Coordinates of C-alpha atoms in Angstrom, one line a residue:
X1 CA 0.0 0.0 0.0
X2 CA 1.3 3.1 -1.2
X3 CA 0.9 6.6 0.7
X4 CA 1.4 9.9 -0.8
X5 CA 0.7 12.0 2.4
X6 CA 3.3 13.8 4.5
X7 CA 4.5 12.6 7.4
X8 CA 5.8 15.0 10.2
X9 CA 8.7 13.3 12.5
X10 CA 8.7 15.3 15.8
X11 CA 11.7 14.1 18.1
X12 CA 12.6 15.5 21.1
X13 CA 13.6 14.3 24.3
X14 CA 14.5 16.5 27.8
X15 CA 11.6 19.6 27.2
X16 CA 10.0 18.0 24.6
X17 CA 6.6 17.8 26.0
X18 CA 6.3 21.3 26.3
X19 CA 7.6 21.6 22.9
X20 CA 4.9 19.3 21.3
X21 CA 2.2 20.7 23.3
X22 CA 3.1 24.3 21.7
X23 CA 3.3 23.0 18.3
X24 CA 0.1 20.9 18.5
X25 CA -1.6 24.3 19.8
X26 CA -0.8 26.1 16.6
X27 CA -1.0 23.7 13.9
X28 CA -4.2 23.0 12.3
X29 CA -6.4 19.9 12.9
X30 CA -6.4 19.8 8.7
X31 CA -3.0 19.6 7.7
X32 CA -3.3 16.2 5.8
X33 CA 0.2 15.4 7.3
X34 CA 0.2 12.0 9.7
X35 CA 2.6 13.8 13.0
X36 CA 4.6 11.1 14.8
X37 CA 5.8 12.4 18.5
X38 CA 9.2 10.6 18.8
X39 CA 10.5 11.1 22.5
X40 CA 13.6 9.4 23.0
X41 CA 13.7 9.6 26.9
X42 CA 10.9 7.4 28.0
X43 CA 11.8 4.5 30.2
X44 CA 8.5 3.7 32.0
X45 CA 5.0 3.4 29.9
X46 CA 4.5 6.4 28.3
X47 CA 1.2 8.8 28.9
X48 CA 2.6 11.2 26.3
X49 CA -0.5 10.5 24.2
X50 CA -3.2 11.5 27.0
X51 CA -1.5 14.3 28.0
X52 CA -1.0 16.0 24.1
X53 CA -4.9 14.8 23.8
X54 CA -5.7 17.8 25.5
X55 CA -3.7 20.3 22.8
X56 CA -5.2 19.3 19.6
X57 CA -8.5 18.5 17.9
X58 CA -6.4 15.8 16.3
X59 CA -6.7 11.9 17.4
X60 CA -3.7 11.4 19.6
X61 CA -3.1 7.4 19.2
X62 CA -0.3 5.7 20.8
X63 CA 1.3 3.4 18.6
X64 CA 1.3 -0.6 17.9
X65 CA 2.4 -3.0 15.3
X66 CA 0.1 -3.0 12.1
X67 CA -1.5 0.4 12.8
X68 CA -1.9 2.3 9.8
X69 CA -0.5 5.5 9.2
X70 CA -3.7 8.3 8.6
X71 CA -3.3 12.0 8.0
X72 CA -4.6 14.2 10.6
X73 CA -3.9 11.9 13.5
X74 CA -0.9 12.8 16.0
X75 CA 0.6 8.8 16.6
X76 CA 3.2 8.8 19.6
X77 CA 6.1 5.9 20.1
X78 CA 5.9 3.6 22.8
X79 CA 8.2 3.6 25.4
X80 CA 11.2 1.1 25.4
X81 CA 11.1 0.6 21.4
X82 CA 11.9 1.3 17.8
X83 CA 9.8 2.5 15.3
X84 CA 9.7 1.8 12.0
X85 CA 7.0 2.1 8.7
X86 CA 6.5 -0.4 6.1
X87 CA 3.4 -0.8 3.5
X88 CA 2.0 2.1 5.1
X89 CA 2.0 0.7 8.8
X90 CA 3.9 0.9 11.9
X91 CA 6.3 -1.6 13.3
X92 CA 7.3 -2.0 16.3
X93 CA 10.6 -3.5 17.3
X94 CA 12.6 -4.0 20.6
X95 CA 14.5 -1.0 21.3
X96 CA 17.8 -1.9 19.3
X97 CA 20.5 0.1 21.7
X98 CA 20.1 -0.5 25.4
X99 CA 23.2 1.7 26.5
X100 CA 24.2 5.2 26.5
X101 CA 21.6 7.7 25.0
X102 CA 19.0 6.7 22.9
X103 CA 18.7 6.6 18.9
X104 CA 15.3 5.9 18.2
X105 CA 14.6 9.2 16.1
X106 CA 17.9 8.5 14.0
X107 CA 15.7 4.4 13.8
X108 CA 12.5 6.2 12.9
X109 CA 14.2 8.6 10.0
X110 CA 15.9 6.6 8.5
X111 CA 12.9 4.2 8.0
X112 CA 10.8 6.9 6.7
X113 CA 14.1 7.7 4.1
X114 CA 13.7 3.9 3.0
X115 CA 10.1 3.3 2.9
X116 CA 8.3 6.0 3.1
X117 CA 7.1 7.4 -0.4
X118 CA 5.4 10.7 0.6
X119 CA 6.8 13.3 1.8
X120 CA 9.1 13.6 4.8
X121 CA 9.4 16.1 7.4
X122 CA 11.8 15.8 10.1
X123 CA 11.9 18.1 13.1
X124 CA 14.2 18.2 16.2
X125 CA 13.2 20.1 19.1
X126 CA 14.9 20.2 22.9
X127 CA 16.2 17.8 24.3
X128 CA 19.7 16.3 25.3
X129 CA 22.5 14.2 23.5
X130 CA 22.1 14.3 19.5
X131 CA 19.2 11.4 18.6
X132 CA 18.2 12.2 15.3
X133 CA 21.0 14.2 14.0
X134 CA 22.8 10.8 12.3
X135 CA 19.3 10.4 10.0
X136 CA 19.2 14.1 8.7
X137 CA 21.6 13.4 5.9
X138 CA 19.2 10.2 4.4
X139 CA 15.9 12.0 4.8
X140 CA 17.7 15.0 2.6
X141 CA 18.8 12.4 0.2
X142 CA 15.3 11.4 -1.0
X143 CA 13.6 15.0 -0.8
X144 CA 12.7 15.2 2.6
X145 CA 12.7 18.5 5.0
X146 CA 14.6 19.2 7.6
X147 CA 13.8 21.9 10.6
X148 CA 15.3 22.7 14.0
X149 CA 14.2 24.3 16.7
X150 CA 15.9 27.4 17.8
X151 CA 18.6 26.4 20.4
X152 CA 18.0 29.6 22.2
X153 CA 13.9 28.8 22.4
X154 CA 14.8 24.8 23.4
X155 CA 14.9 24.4 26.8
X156 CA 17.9 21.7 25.9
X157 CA 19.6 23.0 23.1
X158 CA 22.1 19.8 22.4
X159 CA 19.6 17.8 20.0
X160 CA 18.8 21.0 17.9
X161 CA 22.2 22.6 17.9
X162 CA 23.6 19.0 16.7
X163 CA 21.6 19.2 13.9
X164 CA 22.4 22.3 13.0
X165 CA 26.0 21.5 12.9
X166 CA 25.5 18.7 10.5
X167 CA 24.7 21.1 7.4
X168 CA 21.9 19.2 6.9
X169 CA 18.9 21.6 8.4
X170 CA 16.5 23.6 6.2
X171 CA 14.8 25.8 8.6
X172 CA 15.8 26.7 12.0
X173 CA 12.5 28.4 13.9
X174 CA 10.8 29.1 16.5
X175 CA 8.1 26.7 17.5
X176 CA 5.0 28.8 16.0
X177 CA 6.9 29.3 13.0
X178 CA 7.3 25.2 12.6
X179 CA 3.5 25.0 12.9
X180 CA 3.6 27.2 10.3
X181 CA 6.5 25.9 7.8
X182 CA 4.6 22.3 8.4
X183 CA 1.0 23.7 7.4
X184 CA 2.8 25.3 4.2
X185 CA 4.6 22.3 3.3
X186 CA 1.4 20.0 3.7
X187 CA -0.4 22.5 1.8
X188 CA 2.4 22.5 -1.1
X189 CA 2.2 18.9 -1.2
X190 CA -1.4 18.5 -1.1
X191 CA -1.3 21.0 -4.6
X192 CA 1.3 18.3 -6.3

């Protein structure tokens, strides 16, 4: 099963609740983007999804295997795994790397980069270490987008600023201006 739909990767760790919560408030519940909450610092079963339910119109669904992937629905990772997409469903694996700081935003891009055929949006907001940054590079190669938070507006700046560093960042904003840079490239793609 082919999709053709955007799909917006939000990872985040250390102050990325808040960040979510502020981007959920501004973006629309229309954007015909799927957004996928990857938080990388979850070590106990997550409530991320009842908590963001209360920010967005949106259907906030926690992920499992074989779920398919919807526009206009916020999906967040389980704790204590990797997430991947295939034939236009979620997969769920063990977590893959048990020490030192997690990786499962650099697991979840570069699935997207290999099987994802719409388009791809990756965002890094706070939060410590660099989980993610390792991906950026892959998502660029197949004509993905890439967007940082501000490191002075992140209440951790190591995730965005590591991004930054790698060359491979599109747009580096302010949260309200992500919302807004999502809604514009959902409604570009929606036009293709």
């Amino acid at each position: 099963m082919t999709k053709s739909f955007p799909i917006i990767c939000i990872g985040g760790s250390a102050g990325g609740t808040e960040a979510y919560i502020k981007l959920l408030q501004h973006l629309p519940v229309d954007t015909g983007g799927a957004i996928v909450i990857v938080n990388h610092i979850a070590r106990k079963p997550t409530n991320l999804h009842n908590v963001l339910s209360h920010y967005t119109a949106m259907p906030v669904v926690l992920v499992k295997s074989g779920l398919h992937i919807k526009p206009n629905h916020v999906f967040v990772i389980p704790s204590n795994c990797d997430l991947h997409v295939l034939d236009g469903e979620f997969v769920l694996d063990l977590k893959s790397k048990h020490r030192g700081w997690p990786n499962v935003i650099t697991v979840f891009l570069r699935s997207l980069a290999s099987h994802w055929s719409g388009t791809i949006v990756a965002v890094i907001v706070s939060g410590l270490d660099a989980d993610g940054t390792a991906a950026l590079k892959e998502v660029k190669e197949v004509g993905g987008i890439t967007i940082a938070q501000t490191p002075e507006d992140a209440e951790w700046s190591d995730m965005p600023e590591s991004a930054i560093k790698t060359g491979y960042v599109d747009y580096v904003l302010s949260l309200e201006a992500i919302a807004q840079k999502i809604s514009q490239i959902a409604a570009q793609d929606a036009d293709k």
